[in-house]
Coordinates of C-alpha atoms in Angstrom, one line a residue:
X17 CA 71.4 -30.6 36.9
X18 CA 70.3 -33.8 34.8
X19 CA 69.4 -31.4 31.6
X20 CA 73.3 -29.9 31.9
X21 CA 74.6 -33.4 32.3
X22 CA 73.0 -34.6 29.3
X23 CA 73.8 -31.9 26.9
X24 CA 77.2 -31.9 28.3
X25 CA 78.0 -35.9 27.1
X26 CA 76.2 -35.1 23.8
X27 CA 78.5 -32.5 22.6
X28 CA 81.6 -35.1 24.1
X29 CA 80.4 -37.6 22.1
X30 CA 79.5 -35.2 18.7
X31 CA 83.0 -34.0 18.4
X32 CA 84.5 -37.3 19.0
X33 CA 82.9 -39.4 16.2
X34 CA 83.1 -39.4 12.4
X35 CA 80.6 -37.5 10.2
X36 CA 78.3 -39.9 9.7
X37 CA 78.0 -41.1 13.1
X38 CA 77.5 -37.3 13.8
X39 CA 74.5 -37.1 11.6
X40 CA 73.1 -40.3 13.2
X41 CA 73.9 -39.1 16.4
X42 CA 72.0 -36.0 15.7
X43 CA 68.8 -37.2 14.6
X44 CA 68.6 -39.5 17.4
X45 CA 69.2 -36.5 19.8
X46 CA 66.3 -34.5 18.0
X47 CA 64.5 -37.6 18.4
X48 CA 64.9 -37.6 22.0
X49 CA 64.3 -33.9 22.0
X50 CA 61.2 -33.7 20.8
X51 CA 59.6 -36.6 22.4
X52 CA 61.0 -34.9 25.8
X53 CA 58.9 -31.8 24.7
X54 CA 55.8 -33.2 23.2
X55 CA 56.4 -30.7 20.2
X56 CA 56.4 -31.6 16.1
X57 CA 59.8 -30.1 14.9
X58 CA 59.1 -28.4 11.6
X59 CA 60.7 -26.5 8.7
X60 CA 59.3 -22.5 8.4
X61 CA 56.0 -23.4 10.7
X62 CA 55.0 -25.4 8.0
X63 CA 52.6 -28.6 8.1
X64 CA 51.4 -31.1 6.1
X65 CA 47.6 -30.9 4.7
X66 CA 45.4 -32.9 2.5
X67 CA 43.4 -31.0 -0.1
X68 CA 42.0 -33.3 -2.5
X69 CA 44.1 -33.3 -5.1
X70 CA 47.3 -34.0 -3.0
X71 CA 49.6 -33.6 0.3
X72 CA 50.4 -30.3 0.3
X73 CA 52.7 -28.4 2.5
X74 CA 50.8 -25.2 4.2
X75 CA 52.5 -22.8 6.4
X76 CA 51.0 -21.4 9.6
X77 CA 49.0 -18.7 7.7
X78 CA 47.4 -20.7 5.2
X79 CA 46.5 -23.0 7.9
X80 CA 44.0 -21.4 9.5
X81 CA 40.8 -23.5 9.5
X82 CA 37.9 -21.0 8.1
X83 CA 35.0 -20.3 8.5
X84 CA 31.8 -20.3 6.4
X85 CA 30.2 -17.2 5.0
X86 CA 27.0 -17.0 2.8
X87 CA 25.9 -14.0 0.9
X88 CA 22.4 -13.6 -1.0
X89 CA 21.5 -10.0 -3.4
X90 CA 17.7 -10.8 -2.5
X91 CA 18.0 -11.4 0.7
X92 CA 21.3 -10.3 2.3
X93 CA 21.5 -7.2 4.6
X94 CA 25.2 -6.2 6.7
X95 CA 28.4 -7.9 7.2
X96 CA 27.4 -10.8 9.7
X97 CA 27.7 -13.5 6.4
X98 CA 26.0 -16.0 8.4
X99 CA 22.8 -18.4 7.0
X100 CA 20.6 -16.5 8.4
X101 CA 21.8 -13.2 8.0
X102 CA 23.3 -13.5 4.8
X103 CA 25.7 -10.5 3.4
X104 CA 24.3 -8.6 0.0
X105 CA 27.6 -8.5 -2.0
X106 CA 30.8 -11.1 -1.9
X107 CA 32.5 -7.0 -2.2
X108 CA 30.7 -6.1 1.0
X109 CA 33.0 -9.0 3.6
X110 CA 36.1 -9.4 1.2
X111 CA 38.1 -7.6 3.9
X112 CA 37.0 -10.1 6.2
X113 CA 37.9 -13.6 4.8
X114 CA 40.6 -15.4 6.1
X115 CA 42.2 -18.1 4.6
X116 CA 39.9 -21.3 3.6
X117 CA 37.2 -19.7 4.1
X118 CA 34.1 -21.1 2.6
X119 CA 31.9 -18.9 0.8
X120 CA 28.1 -19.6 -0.6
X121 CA 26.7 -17.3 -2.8
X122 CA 22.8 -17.6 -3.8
X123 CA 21.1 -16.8 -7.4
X124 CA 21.4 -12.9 -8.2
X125 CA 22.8 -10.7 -10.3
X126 CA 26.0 -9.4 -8.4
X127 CA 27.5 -5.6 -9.5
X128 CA 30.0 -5.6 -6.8
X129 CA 30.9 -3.2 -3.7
X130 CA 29.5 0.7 -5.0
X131 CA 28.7 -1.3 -8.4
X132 CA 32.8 -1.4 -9.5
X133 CA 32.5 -4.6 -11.2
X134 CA 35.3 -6.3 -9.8
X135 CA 36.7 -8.4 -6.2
X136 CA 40.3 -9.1 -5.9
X137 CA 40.9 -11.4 -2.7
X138 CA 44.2 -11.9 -1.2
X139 CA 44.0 -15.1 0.3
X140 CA 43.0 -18.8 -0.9
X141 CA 39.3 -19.1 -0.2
X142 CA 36.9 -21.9 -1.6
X143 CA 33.7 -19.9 -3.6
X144 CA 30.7 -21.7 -4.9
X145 CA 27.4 -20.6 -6.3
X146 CA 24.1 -21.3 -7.7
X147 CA 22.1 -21.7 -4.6
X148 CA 18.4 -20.7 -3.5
X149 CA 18.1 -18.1 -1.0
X150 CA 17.9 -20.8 1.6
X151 CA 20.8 -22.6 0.9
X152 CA 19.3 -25.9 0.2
X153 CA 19.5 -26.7 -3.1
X154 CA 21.6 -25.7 -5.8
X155 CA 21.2 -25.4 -9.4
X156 CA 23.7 -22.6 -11.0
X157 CA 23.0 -23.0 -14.7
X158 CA 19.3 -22.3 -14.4
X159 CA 16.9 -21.8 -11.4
X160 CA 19.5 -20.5 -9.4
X161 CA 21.9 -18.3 -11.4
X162 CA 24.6 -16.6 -9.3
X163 CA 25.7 -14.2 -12.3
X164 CA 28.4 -11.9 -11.5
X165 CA 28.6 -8.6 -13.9
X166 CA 29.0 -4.8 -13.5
X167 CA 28.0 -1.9 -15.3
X168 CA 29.7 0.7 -18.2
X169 CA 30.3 3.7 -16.1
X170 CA 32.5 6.0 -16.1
X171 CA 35.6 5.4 -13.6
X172 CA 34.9 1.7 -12.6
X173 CA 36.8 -0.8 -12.0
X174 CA 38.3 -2.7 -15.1
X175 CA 40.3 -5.2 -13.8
X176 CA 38.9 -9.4 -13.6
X177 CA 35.2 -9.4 -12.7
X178 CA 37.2 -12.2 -9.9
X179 CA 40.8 -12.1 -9.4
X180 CA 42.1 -13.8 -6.3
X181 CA 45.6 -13.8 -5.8
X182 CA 47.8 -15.4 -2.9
X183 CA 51.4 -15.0 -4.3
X184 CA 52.4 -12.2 -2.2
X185 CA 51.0 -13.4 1.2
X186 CA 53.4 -13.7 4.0
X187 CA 53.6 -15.3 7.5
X188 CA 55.1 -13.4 10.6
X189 CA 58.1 -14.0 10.0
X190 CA 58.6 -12.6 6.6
X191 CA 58.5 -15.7 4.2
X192 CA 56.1 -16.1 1.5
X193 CA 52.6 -18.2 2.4
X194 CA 52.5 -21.4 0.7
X195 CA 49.7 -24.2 0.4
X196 CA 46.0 -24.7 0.9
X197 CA 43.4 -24.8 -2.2
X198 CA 41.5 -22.6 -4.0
X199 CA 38.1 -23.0 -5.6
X200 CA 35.9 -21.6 -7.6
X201 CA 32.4 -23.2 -8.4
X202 CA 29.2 -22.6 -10.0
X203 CA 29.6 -18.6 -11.2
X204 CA 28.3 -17.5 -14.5
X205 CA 30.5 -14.5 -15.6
X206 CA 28.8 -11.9 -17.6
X207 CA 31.2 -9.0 -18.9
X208 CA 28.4 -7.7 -20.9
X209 CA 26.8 -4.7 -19.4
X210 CA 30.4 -3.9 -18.3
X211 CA 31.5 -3.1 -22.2
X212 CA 31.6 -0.6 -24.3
X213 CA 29.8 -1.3 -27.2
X214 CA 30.1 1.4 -30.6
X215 CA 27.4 3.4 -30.8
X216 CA 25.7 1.5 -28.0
X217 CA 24.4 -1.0 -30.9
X218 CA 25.9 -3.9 -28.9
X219 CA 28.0 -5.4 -32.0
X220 CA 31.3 -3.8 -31.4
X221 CA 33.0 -3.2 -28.6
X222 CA 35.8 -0.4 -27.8
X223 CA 39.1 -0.5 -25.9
X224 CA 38.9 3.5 -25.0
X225 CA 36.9 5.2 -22.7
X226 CA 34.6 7.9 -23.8
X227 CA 35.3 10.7 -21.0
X228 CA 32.4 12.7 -23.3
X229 CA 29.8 10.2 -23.0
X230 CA 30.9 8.8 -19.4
X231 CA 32.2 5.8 -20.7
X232 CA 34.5 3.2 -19.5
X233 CA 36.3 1.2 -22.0
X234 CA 35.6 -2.5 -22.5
X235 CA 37.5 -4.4 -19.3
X236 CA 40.7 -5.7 -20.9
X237 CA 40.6 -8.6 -18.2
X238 CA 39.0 -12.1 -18.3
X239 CA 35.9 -13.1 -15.8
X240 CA 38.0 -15.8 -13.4
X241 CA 41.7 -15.1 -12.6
X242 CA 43.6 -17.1 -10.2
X243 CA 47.0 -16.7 -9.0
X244 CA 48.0 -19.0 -6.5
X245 CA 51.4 -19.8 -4.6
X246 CA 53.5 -22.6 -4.5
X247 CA 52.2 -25.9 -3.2
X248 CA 48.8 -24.4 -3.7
X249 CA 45.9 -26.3 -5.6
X250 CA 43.7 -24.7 -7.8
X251 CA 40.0 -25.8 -9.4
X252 CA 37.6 -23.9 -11.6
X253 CA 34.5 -25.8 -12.3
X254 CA 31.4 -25.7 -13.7
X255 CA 31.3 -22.1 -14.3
X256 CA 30.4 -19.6 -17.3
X257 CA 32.4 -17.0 -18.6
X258 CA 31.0 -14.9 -21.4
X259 CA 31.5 -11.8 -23.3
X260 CA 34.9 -10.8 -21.6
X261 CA 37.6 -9.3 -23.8
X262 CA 41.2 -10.0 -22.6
X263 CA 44.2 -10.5 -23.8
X264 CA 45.5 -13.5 -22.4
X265 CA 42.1 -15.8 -20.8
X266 CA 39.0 -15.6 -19.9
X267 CA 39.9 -18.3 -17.5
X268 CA 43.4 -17.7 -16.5
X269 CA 44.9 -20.1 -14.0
X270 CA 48.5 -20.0 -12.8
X271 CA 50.0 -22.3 -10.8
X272 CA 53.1 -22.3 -8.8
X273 CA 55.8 -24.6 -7.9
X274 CA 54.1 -28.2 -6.5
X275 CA 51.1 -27.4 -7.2
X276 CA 47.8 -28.6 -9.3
X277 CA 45.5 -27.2 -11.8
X278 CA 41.7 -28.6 -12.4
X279 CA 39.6 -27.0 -14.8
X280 CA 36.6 -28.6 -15.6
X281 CA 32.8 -28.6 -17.1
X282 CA 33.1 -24.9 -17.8
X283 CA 31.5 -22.7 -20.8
X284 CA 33.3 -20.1 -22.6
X285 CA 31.8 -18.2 -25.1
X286 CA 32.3 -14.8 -27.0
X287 CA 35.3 -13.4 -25.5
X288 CA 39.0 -12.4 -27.0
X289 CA 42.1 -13.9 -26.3
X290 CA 41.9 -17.7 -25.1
X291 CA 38.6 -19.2 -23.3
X292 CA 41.1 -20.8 -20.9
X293 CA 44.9 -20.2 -20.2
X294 CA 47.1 -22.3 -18.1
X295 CA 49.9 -21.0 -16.7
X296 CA 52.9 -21.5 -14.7
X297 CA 54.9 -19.6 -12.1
X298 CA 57.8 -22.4 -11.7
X299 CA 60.6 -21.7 -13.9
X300 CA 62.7 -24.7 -12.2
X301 CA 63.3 -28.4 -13.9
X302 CA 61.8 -30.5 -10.8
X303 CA 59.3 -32.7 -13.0
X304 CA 58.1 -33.4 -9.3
X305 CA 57.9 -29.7 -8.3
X306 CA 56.6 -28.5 -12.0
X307 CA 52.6 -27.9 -12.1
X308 CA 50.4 -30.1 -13.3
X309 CA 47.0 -29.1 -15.1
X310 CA 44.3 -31.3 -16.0
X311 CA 41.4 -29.5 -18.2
X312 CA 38.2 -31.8 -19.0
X313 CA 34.9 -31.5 -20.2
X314 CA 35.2 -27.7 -21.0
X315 CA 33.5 -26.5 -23.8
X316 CA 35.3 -23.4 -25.6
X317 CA 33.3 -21.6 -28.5
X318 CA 33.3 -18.6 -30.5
X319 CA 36.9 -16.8 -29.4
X320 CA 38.2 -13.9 -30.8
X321 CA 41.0 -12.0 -31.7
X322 CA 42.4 -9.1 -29.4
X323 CA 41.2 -6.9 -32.1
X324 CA 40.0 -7.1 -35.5
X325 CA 43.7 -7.0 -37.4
X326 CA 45.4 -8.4 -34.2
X327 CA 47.7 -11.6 -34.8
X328 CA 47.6 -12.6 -30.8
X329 CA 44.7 -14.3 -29.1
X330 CA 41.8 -16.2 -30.6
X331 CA 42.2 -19.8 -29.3
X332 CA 40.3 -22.1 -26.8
X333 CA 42.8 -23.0 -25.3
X334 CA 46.6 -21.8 -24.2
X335 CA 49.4 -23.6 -22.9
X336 CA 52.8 -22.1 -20.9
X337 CA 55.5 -23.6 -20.5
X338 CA 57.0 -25.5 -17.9
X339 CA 54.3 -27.6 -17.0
X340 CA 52.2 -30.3 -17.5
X341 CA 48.7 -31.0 -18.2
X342 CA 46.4 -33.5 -19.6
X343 CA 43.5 -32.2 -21.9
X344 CA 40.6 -34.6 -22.4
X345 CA 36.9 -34.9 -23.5
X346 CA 36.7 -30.6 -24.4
X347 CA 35.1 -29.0 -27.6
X348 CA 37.1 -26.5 -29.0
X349 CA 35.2 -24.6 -32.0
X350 CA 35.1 -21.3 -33.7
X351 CA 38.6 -19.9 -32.7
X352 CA 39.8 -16.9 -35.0
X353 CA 43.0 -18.6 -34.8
X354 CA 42.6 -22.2 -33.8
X355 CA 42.0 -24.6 -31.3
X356 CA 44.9 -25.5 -28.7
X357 CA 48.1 -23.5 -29.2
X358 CA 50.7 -24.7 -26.5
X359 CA 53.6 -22.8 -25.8
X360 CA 55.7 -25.5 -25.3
X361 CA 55.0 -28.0 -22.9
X362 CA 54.7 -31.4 -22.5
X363 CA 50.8 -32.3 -22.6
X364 CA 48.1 -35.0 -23.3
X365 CA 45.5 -35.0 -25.4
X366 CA 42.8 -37.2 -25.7
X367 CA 39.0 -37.4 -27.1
X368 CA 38.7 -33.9 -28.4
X369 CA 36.9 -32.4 -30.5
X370 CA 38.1 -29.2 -33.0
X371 CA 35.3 -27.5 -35.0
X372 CA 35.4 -24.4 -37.1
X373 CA 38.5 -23.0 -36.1
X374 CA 40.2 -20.8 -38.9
X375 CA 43.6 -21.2 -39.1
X376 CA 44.5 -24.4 -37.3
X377 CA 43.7 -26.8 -35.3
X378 CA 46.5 -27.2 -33.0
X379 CA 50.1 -25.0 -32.7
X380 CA 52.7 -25.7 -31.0
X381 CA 55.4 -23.0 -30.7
X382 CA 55.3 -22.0 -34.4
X383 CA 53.9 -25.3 -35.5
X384 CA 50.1 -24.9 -36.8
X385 CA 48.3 -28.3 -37.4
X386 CA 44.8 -29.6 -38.1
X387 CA 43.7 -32.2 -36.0
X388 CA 44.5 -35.1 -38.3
X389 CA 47.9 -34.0 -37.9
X390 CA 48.6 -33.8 -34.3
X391 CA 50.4 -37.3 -33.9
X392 CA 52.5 -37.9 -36.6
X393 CA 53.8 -33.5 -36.7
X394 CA 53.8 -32.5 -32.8
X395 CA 56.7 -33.1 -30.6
X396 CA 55.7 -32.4 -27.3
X397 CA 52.5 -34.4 -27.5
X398 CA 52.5 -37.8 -25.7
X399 CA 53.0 -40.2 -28.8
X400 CA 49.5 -42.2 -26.5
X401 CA 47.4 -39.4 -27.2
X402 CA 44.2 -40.8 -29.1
X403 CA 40.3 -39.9 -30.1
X404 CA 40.6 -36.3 -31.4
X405 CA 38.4 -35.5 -34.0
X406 CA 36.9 -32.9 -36.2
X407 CA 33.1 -33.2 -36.9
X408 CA 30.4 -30.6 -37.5
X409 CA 28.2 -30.3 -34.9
X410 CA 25.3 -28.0 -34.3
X411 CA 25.7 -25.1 -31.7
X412 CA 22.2 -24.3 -30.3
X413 CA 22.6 -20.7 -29.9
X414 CA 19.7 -18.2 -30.6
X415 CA 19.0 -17.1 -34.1
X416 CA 19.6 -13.4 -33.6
X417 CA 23.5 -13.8 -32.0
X418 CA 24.4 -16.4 -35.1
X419 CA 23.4 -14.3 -37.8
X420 CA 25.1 -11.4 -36.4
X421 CA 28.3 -13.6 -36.0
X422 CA 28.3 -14.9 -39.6
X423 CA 27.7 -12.0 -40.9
X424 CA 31.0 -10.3 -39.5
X425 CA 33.1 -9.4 -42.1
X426 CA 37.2 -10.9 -41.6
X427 CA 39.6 -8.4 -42.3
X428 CA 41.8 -10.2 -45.3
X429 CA 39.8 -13.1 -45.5
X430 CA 40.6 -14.6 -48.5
X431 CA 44.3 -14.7 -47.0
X432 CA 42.3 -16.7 -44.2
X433 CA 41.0 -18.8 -46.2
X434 CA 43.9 -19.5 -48.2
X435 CA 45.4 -20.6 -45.3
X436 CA 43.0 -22.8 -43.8
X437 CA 44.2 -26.3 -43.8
X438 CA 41.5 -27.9 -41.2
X439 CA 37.8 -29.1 -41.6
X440 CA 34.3 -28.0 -41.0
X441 CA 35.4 -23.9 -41.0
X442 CA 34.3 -22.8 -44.2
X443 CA 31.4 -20.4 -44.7
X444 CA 28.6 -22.4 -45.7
X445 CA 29.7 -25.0 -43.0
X446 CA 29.9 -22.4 -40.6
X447 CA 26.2 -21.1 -41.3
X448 CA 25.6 -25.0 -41.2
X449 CA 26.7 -25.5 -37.6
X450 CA 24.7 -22.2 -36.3
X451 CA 21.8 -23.8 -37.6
X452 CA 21.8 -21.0 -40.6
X453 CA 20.6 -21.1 -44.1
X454 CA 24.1 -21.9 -46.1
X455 CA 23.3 -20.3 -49.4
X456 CA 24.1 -17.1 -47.5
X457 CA 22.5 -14.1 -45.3
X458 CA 20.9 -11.1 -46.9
X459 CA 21.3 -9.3 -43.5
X460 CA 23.0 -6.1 -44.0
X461 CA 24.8 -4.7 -40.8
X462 CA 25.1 -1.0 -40.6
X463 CA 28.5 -0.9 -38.3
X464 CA 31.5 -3.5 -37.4
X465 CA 31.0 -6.7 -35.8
X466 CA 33.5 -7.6 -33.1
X467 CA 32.4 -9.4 -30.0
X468 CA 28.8 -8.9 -30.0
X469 CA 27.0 -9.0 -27.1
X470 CA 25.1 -12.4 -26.4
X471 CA 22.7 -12.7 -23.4
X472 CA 22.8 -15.1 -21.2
X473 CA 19.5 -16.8 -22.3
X474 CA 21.0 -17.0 -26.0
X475 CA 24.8 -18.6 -25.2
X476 CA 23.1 -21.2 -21.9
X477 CA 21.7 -23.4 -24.7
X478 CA 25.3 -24.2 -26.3
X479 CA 26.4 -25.4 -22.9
X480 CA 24.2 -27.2 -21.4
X481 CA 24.5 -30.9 -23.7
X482 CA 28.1 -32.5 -24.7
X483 CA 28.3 -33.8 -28.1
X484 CA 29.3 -37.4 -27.4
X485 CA 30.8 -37.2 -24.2
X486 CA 33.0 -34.2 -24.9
X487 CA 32.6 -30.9 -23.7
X488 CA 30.5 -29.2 -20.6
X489 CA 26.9 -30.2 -19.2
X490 CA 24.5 -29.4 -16.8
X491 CA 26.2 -28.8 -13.3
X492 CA 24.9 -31.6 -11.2

C-alpha cells in the first residue's frame, strides 16, 4: 500500500511542475530508488574499471575477472593451463580463454595448434613471455626465448602469427562489448621458417604458393595484430618481430573510440610494409573520444617494400588518421622509403633518430622531408616537437645478413638516388653503418635479394643497446 501511495504522488507532482523541476524531480526520485534497492543504476550493464592507462568503461562481458593460464613447449602436457600442469601450445586452450585472462608462456619455439602458424583470439586477454619452465624468472630476449614461428607447408595457415581481435564481441543482449585491456609482452616473432624463399636459397621470398613443390606462399600478415573495441586499451612491449612480409605492419595496432595505444621497447627488423602501424577505428571529431597512441623506445630497422618495384610500404613507422600519438626516443633506419610517413594526424615527435632511409625522412600526406626539415615544412607536427636527429650509427648485425643486404640490387636506383634529399643513406655510408668495407663488395649473388632471411642470433645483437637513449634495450 505504501509503494502505490508513493508512486501515486510522484506522478501528481511530475505532471504538475515545469521541465526543469521535472528533471530535478526525477533524479531525486532515482535517487531514492536506488538507495531503496541497494542496486548501481547503469547505462547497457556497463561499469567503470581502471586499467592502467585510464577509466575505462567495460560492459558485463568484458568484465569478467580472469583467470591465469600458463603454457610451456618443454614441459606442457593437456588443457589444464595451470603452474603445475602447464598447456604445450597457447593454440591448444584458445577456445578456453575468457576475457582478461592472464596468460604465461615459457621459453620455446611455438608452431601453433597442428603446426598452422597462427592464433586468432576473440577476446581481450593480457599475454606475456620469456619465462623459465618454472615460472620464476623471466628473461625473453635471451635465456628464456618464447619465439613464436611456423613452418612452409603446404595449406597452413597465413594469416598474423597473433591476431587477437575483440571488435565483434557482444553481450547478451546484442550490443557490442566494449573496454578492458589488452597486452602483449615479451614474444619474439619469427616469420622465417613460415616463408617461402626462391629456390629455397633463403634471399628471396615469394608471394605464390608452389602447389608442385608443396609450398605455401610467404604469409602476407605481420607477427602482432591487435584490433580492439572502443574504450579498450592496448600495449605491445618489449617484443621482436622479424622477417614478416605484410602490407600494412608488422606491428599493427588499432584502436577504437576512447581508447589508448602503447607501443614500446620493441625490435623490428627485415620485414615489408611498416615495422609498426597505428591505426584508428573512430572516424568521429570527439578530441576526447579520438585514440591516443604513444610509441617510445622502439627500434625500427631494415623495412622493405611490398615488393621489389612496389611504391607502398617501406617505412618504420605509419600513421592513420584521426588520432593522436606522441612518438619519442625510437630509431628509425634503413626504410626503402623513409622513416615516419603519417597519414594525417596530429602527432609529437621528439628525440628521434632517422638513419639510412632512402627517400625521406619523414612524409606527411604527400609531403616527403628529411629530418632537418620536419619543423619549419610539416603541418600537423606540434610546433614543441625537438631532438630529432640523423647520425650514422653502427648496426651490430652479423656479417653474413649485411653483406647480403648491401649487395641487393634497387630496381631504378639511380632515380633513388637522385631523389634522396636526407643524410647518412648513401652506399658507402650504408656499408659504413653495417660495419662493411666501403670501397665496395666483390660478392657476387647468383639470384634476387628481397627480404632475406636473418636468424634470430644475427638480428638480437641490433636490439639489444640504444644509441643514446633512443631506441629498444634489453627487457628488464
Amino acid at each position: 500500500m505504501k509503494k502505490i501511495l508513493i508512486v501515486t504522488l510522484c506522478i501528481s507532482l511530475f505532471f504538475t511542475l515545469d521541465a526543469q523541476s521535472q528533471l530535478n524531480f526525477k533524479n531525486l526520485k532515482n535517487k531514492v530508488l536506488k538507495k531503496k534497492s541497494g542496486k548501481k543504476t547503469t547505462s547497457g550493464n556497463t561499469k567503470s574499471t581502471n586499467t592502467g592507462n585510464a577509466p575505462l568503461l567495460s560492459t558485463l562481458n568484458f568484465s569478467n575477472k580472469g583467470r591465469a593460464w600458463y603454457v610451456s613447449r618443454n614441459t606442457g602436457s593437456g588443457q589444464l593451463g595451470t603452474k603445475e600442469r602447464p598447456a604445450k601450445d597457447l593454440g591448444n586452450i584458445i577456445h578456453h580463454l575468457k576475457p582478461n585472462d592472464v596468460i604465461y608462456i615459457a621459453e620455446g619455439t611455438y608452431l601453433s595448434k597442428g603446426k598452422r602458424g597462427s592464433d586468432e583470439i576473440n577476446v581481450p586477454v593480457k599475454i606475456y613471455g620469456g619465462y623459465d619452465t618454472s615460472f620464476t624468472t623471466r628473461d625473453p630476449w635471451d635465456t628464456h626465448k618464447t619465439i613464436f614461428t611456423g613452418v612452409n607447408e603446404y595449406m597452413k595457415l597465413t594469416t598474423p602469427r597473433l591476431y587477437i581481435r575483440t571488435d565483434q564481441q557482444r553481450e547478451k543482449n546484442g550490443q557490442l562489448s566494449q573496454g578492458s585491456e589488452i597486452i602483449v609482452d615479451g614474444i619474439i616473432f619469427d616469420n622465417g621458417p613460415r616463408n617461402r624463399y626462391h629456390k629455397d636459397k633463403n634471399l628471396a621470398i615469394r608471394r605464390k604458393a608452389s602447389p608442385k613443390s608443396k609450398q605455401n606462399p610467404s604469409p602476407e600478415s605481420g607477427g602482432i595484430v591487435i584490433v580492439g573495441s572502443k574504450f579498450t586499451n592496448i600495449t605491445v612491449q618489449n617484443c621482436v618481430v622479424m622477417n614478416t612480409a605484410p602490407t600494412e605492419g608488422a606491428i599493427s595496432v588499432r584502436v577504437f573510440k576512447g581508447g589508448k595505444g602503447l607501443i614500446q621497447n620493441n625490435f623490428c627488423i627485415n620485414n615489408t610494409g611498416y615495422g609498426i602501424h597505428a591505426r584508428t577505428g573512430y572516424m568521429g571529431s570527439d578530441e576526447k573520444l579520438i585514440p591516443a597512441f604513444i610509441i617510445r623506445y622502439n627500434t625500427i630497422l631494415f623495412n622493405w617494400k611490398h615488393d621489389a618495384i612496389a611504391s607502398y610500404g617501406g617505412n618504420a613507422l605509419a600513421i592513420d588518421q584521426n588520432l593522436t600519438a606522441t612518438i619519442e626516443n625510437n630509431v628509425f633506419g634503413f626504410g626503402h622509403k623513409g622513416g615516419v610517413y603519417n597519414k594525417g594526424s596530429k602527432i609529437v615527435v621528439n628525440n628521434n633518430l632517422f638513419t639510412g632511409n632512402s627517400k625521406y625522412d619523414y612524409k606527411e600526406i604527400n609531403s616527403e622531408m628529411s629530418v632537418a626539415d620536419i619543423l619549419d615544412e610539416s603541418e600537423k607536427l606540434d610546433p614543441n616537437s625537438q631532438g630529432n636527429e640523423s647520425a650514422l650509427i653502427k648496426i651490430n648485425v652479423a656479417e653474413r645478413w649485411a653483406n647480403i643486404y648491401a649487395s641487393r640490387i634497387e630496381l631504378s636506383r639511380a632515380d633513388v638516388d637522385a631523389a634522396v634529399s636526407v643524410s647518412n643513406s648513401g652506399a658507402n655510408q650504408l656499408r659504413s653503418m653495417l660495419g662493411l668495407n666501403v670501397q665496395g663488395s666483390s660478392v657476387k649473388m647468383d639470384a634476387e635479394v628481397f627480404l632475406p632471411l636473418i636468424t634470430i642470433e644475427e638480428a638480437l645483437p641490433a636490439g639489444l643497446m640504444p644509441w643514446n637513449g633512443k631506441g629498444c634495450s634489453i627487457p628488464k
